[in-house]
């Protein structure tokens, strides 16, 4: 790969191999990307139900409530927008919590996804009907007032085309919100379970100890995990994509989002243990680590409130 697929700079370097795919980093725009990209056939078979982690029904309601608040904040919505016939699209909606939240807010809500198991789940649990289900990914001849795409752009082969499709389907005066993990963010450095136990461990499988160490310390390669995540975007690379789509700079806003307090912590892990006795015993054994981890979380949170570390993800808002 001689030039960056986002900004066309020649300052690109292969940093490591993950799951048999080469991961590159662009020194100019900061994007991490997979080259060569997997074939459509490889991706299609990878996505059919493989990633779908069916949530417990009691958690679904809580997720929808959280989503309502998130959508209200991101789209500056009132608590109820009934009778205004504004449309909302959850693009790559997965479990459909945003689709359901928008419906509860009184929006004319639509849903698109490629995974059949996800689609079935949304039909069964959120009453998705044929009129609300968008079949065509190109969104041809469709217009929406609000478009929401949460952690999808990093999965697609062509993020420029993806942004173009969503922007073209946006009504004039509408708002598009795209969420995605942030390339080389510093927040993940504070999360031991991710930076060391997951990413560093994974890198060691196909790379030397030195290359793996550089990948987590210098490049902070998290979130570019082919064939799942084909990219990990920096703010600069998003600005380049938006420019290539012909969207004026003043219509774009990018902000960091940070992890919830206990996410990926030992306490979070203990919640998954079903037997209370095992949970208590393990909690007692791990208590010194829990205390240490708690301090690390407090430091992480203080640094994030002060804006001194880069957040795990980006919230990209594009108006029209
Ligand atoms: Zn670049």
Coordinates of C-alpha atoms and ligand atoms in Angstrom, one line a residue:
X1 CA 0.0 0.0 0.0
X2 CA 1.8 3.1 -1.2
X3 CA -0.6 5.7 -0.1
X4 CA -3.2 6.3 2.6
X5 CA -6.7 5.3 1.5
X6 CA -8.2 8.3 3.3
X7 CA -5.8 11.3 2.8
X8 CA -3.6 9.9 0.0
X9 CA -0.4 10.6 1.9
X10 CA 2.6 8.4 1.2
X11 CA 3.6 8.5 4.9
X12 CA 2.1 5.1 5.6
X13 CA 3.6 2.1 7.5
X14 CA 2.6 -1.4 8.1
X15 CA 2.5 -1.8 11.9
X16 CA 1.4 -5.4 12.4
X17 CA -0.6 -8.4 11.3
X18 CA -3.9 -9.2 12.9
X19 CA -6.0 -12.3 12.1
X20 CA -4.0 -12.7 8.9
X21 CA -4.6 -9.1 7.7
X22 CA -2.0 -6.3 7.5
X23 CA -2.8 -3.2 9.6
X24 CA -1.3 0.1 8.4
X25 CA -1.0 3.5 10.0
X26 CA -0.9 6.9 8.2
X27 CA 1.4 9.4 9.9
X28 CA -0.4 12.3 8.2
X29 CA -4.1 11.8 9.1
X30 CA -3.6 9.2 11.9
X31 CA -6.0 6.6 10.4
X32 CA -5.4 2.8 11.1
X33 CA -6.5 0.7 8.2
X34 CA -6.6 -2.8 6.8
X35 CA -4.9 -3.6 3.5
X36 CA -5.8 -5.5 1.4
X37 CA -9.4 -5.4 2.5
X38 CA -11.3 -8.7 2.9
X39 CA -13.6 -9.7 0.0
X40 CA -17.4 -9.1 0.2
X41 CA -17.9 -12.8 0.5
X42 CA -15.6 -13.1 3.5
X43 CA -17.4 -10.2 5.2
X44 CA -20.9 -11.4 4.5
X45 CA -20.2 -14.8 6.0
X46 CA -18.5 -13.2 8.9
X47 CA -21.5 -11.1 9.8
X48 CA -24.3 -13.6 9.6
X49 CA -25.1 -13.9 13.2
X50 CA -21.5 -14.3 14.3
X51 CA -21.3 -11.0 16.0
X52 CA -24.8 -10.9 17.3
X53 CA -24.9 -11.2 21.0
X54 CA -28.5 -11.4 22.0
X55 CA -29.1 -9.1 25.0
X56 CA -31.1 -10.3 28.0
X57 CA -34.7 -8.9 27.8
X58 CA -34.5 -7.2 31.2
X59 CA -31.5 -5.3 29.9
X60 CA -33.2 -4.2 26.7
X61 CA -35.6 -1.8 28.5
X62 CA -32.7 -0.2 30.3
X63 CA -30.7 0.1 27.0
X64 CA -33.7 1.8 25.3
X65 CA -34.0 4.3 28.2
X66 CA -30.3 5.2 27.9
X67 CA -30.7 5.5 24.2
X68 CA -33.6 7.9 24.6
X69 CA -31.4 10.2 26.6
X70 CA -28.5 9.8 24.2
X71 CA -30.7 10.6 21.1
X72 CA -32.2 13.6 22.9
X73 CA -28.7 15.0 23.6
X74 CA -27.2 14.2 20.2
X75 CA -30.2 15.5 18.1
X76 CA -31.3 18.2 20.5
X77 CA -34.7 16.6 20.8
X78 CA -37.5 17.4 23.2
X79 CA -38.9 14.6 25.4
X80 CA -41.6 14.0 22.9
X81 CA -41.7 15.1 19.3
X82 CA -45.2 13.6 18.6
X83 CA -47.2 14.9 15.6
X84 CA -44.2 16.6 14.0
X85 CA -43.8 13.6 11.6
X86 CA -40.0 13.8 11.7
X87 CA -38.2 10.7 10.4
X88 CA -35.3 8.8 12.0
X89 CA -33.1 6.1 10.6
X90 CA -31.0 3.7 12.7
X91 CA -28.4 2.6 10.1
X92 CA -26.6 -0.6 11.0
X93 CA -28.9 -0.7 14.0
X94 CA -27.9 -4.2 15.4
X95 CA -30.2 -4.8 18.4
X96 CA -32.3 -1.9 17.4
X97 CA -32.3 0.0 20.7
X98 CA -31.9 3.4 18.9
X99 CA -34.8 2.4 16.5
X100 CA -37.0 1.6 19.6
X101 CA -35.9 4.8 21.4
X102 CA -36.7 7.0 18.5
X103 CA -40.1 5.4 18.2
X104 CA -40.7 6.1 21.9
X105 CA -39.7 9.7 21.3
X106 CA -42.5 9.9 18.7
X107 CA -40.3 9.9 15.7
X108 CA -41.2 8.1 12.5
X109 CA -38.5 5.4 13.0
X110 CA -36.7 3.2 10.4
X111 CA -34.1 0.5 10.7
X112 CA -31.4 -0.9 8.5
X113 CA -29.0 -3.8 9.1
X114 CA -27.5 -6.7 7.1
X115 CA -27.5 -9.3 9.9
X116 CA -30.6 -11.5 9.6
X117 CA -30.4 -12.5 13.3
X118 CA -30.4 -8.8 14.4
X119 CA -33.3 -8.1 12.1
X120 CA -35.3 -10.9 13.5
X121 CA -34.5 -9.8 17.1
X122 CA -35.8 -6.3 16.3
X123 CA -38.9 -7.6 14.7
X124 CA -39.7 -9.8 17.7
X125 CA -38.8 -7.4 20.5
X126 CA -39.5 -3.9 19.0
X127 CA -42.2 -4.7 16.5
X128 CA -40.2 -3.7 13.5
X129 CA -42.6 -4.1 10.5
X130 CA -41.9 -4.3 6.8
X131 CA -42.6 -0.6 6.2
X132 CA -40.1 0.4 8.9
X133 CA -37.4 -1.9 7.6
X134 CA -35.0 -0.4 5.0
X135 CA -33.8 -3.2 2.6
X136 CA -31.5 -1.2 0.3
X137 CA -28.2 -0.1 1.8
X138 CA -27.8 2.6 -0.8
X139 CA -30.8 4.5 0.6
X140 CA -31.7 5.5 -2.9
X141 CA -34.7 7.8 -3.1
X142 CA -35.0 7.9 0.7
X143 CA -34.8 11.0 2.9
X144 CA -34.6 11.2 6.7
X145 CA -34.6 14.1 9.2
X146 CA -32.3 12.3 11.6
X147 CA -29.8 9.6 10.8
X148 CA -28.0 7.6 13.5
X149 CA -25.1 5.2 12.9
X150 CA -23.5 3.8 16.0
X151 CA -20.2 2.0 15.6
X152 CA -20.7 1.0 11.9
X153 CA -18.4 3.1 9.8
X154 CA -15.3 1.2 11.1
X155 CA -16.8 -2.0 9.7
X156 CA -17.4 -0.9 6.1
X157 CA -14.9 -1.2 3.3
X158 CA -15.4 2.3 1.9
X159 CA -16.0 4.9 4.6
X160 CA -16.1 7.8 2.1
X161 CA -18.9 6.1 0.1
X162 CA -20.6 5.2 3.4
X163 CA -20.6 8.9 4.6
X164 CA -21.8 10.0 1.1
X165 CA -24.7 7.6 1.2
X166 CA -25.9 8.8 4.7
X167 CA -25.4 12.5 3.9
X168 CA -27.3 12.2 0.6
X169 CA -30.2 10.6 2.4
X170 CA -30.3 13.5 4.9
X171 CA -33.2 16.0 4.5
X172 CA -32.2 19.6 4.3
X173 CA -32.0 20.9 7.9
X174 CA -31.4 17.4 9.1
X175 CA -28.7 15.9 11.3
X176 CA -26.5 12.9 10.9
X177 CA -24.7 11.4 13.9
X178 CA -22.0 8.8 13.4
X179 CA -20.2 7.2 16.4
X180 CA -17.0 5.3 16.0
X181 CA -13.9 4.3 18.1
X182 CA -11.1 6.8 18.1
X183 CA -7.7 5.8 16.6
X184 CA -4.8 5.8 19.0
X185 CA -6.9 7.0 21.9
X186 CA -5.2 7.3 25.3
X187 CA -8.2 6.2 27.4
X188 CA -7.7 2.6 26.4
X189 CA -4.1 2.7 28.0
X190 CA -5.9 2.9 31.4
X191 CA -8.0 -0.1 30.7
X192 CA -5.8 -3.1 31.5
X193 CA -8.4 -5.7 30.3
X194 CA -8.4 -4.1 26.8
X195 CA -4.8 -2.8 26.3
X196 CA -2.9 -5.7 27.7
X197 CA -5.2 -8.7 28.1
X198 CA -6.9 -8.2 24.8
X199 CA -4.9 -6.2 22.3
X200 CA -1.3 -6.9 23.4
X201 CA -2.2 -10.6 23.8
X202 CA -3.7 -10.7 20.3
X203 CA -0.8 -8.9 18.7
X204 CA 1.6 -11.5 20.1
X205 CA -0.1 -14.3 18.2
X206 CA 1.2 -13.1 14.8
X207 CA 3.9 -10.5 15.6
X208 CA 7.2 -10.3 17.4
X209 CA 7.3 -9.2 21.1
X210 CA 8.9 -5.9 20.0
X211 CA 6.4 -5.1 17.2
X212 CA 3.5 -6.0 19.6
X213 CA 4.9 -3.7 22.3
X214 CA 5.3 -0.8 19.8
X215 CA 1.8 -1.5 18.5
X216 CA 0.3 -0.9 21.9
X217 CA 2.7 1.8 23.2
X218 CA 3.6 3.9 20.2
X219 CA 0.8 3.3 17.7
X220 CA -2.0 2.4 20.2
X221 CA -3.5 0.2 17.4
X222 CA -6.8 -0.6 19.2
X223 CA -10.0 -0.8 17.4
X224 CA -8.6 -1.8 14.0
X225 CA -9.3 -5.5 14.2
X226 CA -9.9 -7.0 10.8
X227 CA -12.2 -8.6 9.6
X228 CA -14.5 -7.0 12.3
X229 CA -13.1 -3.4 12.3
X230 CA -11.4 -2.5 9.1
X231 CA -10.5 1.0 10.2
X232 CA -9.9 3.1 13.3
X233 CA -10.4 6.8 12.7
X234 CA -8.7 9.9 14.0
X235 CA -10.4 13.3 14.0
X236 CA -8.1 14.3 11.1
X237 CA -9.1 11.3 9.0
X238 CA -12.8 12.0 9.6
X239 CA -12.3 15.6 8.5
X240 CA -10.6 14.3 5.3
X241 CA -13.5 11.9 4.6
X242 CA -16.1 14.7 5.1
X243 CA -14.1 17.0 2.8
X244 CA -13.9 14.3 0.1
X245 CA -17.7 14.0 0.4
X246 CA -17.9 17.7 -0.5
X247 CA -19.4 18.6 2.9
X248 CA -18.4 22.1 4.0
X249 CA -16.2 22.2 7.2
X250 CA -18.7 24.3 9.2
X251 CA -21.3 21.5 9.0
X252 CA -19.0 19.1 10.8
X253 CA -18.5 18.8 14.6
X254 CA -16.4 16.1 16.3
X255 CA -16.3 15.4 20.0
X256 CA -14.7 12.6 22.1
X257 CA -16.8 10.1 24.1
X258 CA -15.5 8.2 27.1
X259 CA -16.1 4.8 28.6
X260 CA -18.6 4.4 31.5
X261 CA -17.0 4.2 34.9
X262 CA -16.7 0.4 35.4
X263 CA -16.7 -0.7 31.8
X264 CA -14.2 -3.6 31.2
X265 CA -13.2 -3.6 34.9
X266 CA -13.0 -6.5 37.4
X267 CA -16.4 -5.4 38.9
X268 CA -17.9 -5.5 35.4
X269 CA -16.5 -9.0 34.9
X270 CA -17.9 -10.2 38.3
X271 CA -21.4 -9.1 37.2
X272 CA -21.4 -11.8 34.6
X273 CA -20.9 -14.6 37.2
X274 CA -24.3 -16.1 37.9
X275 CA -23.7 -17.9 41.2
X276 CA -23.7 -15.4 44.1
X277 CA -21.3 -17.5 46.3
X278 CA -18.7 -17.7 43.5
X279 CA -19.1 -14.0 42.9
X280 CA -18.5 -13.1 46.6
X281 CA -15.5 -15.5 46.9
X282 CA -13.9 -14.2 43.7
X283 CA -14.6 -10.6 44.7
X284 CA -12.8 -11.2 48.0
X285 CA -9.8 -12.9 46.3
X286 CA -9.5 -10.1 43.8
X287 CA -10.2 -7.2 46.2
X288 CA -6.6 -5.9 46.2
X289 CA -6.8 -5.6 42.4
X290 CA -10.3 -4.1 42.6
X291 CA -8.9 -1.3 44.9
X292 CA -6.0 -0.7 42.6
X293 CA -8.2 -0.6 39.5
X294 CA -10.6 1.7 41.2
X295 CA -7.8 4.3 41.7
X296 CA -6.9 3.9 38.0
X297 CA -10.5 4.5 37.0
X298 CA -10.7 7.6 39.1
X299 CA -7.5 8.9 37.5
X300 CA -8.8 8.1 34.0
X301 CA -12.1 9.8 34.7
X302 CA -10.4 13.0 36.2
X303 CA -8.1 13.2 33.1
X304 CA -11.1 12.7 30.8
X305 CA -13.1 15.5 32.5
X306 CA -10.1 17.8 32.1
X307 CA -9.9 16.8 28.5
X308 CA -6.3 15.6 29.0
X309 CA -6.8 12.2 27.4
X310 CA -8.3 11.2 24.1
X311 CA -11.6 9.3 24.5
X312 CA -12.4 5.8 23.4
X313 CA -14.7 7.1 20.7
X314 CA -15.7 9.9 18.5
X315 CA -19.2 11.4 18.0
X316 CA -19.4 12.9 14.6
X317 CA -22.2 15.3 13.9
X318 CA -23.0 16.5 10.4
X319 CA -25.7 19.0 9.7
X320 CA -27.3 19.8 6.3
Ligands
LIG1 ZN1 -3.9 9.5 5.8

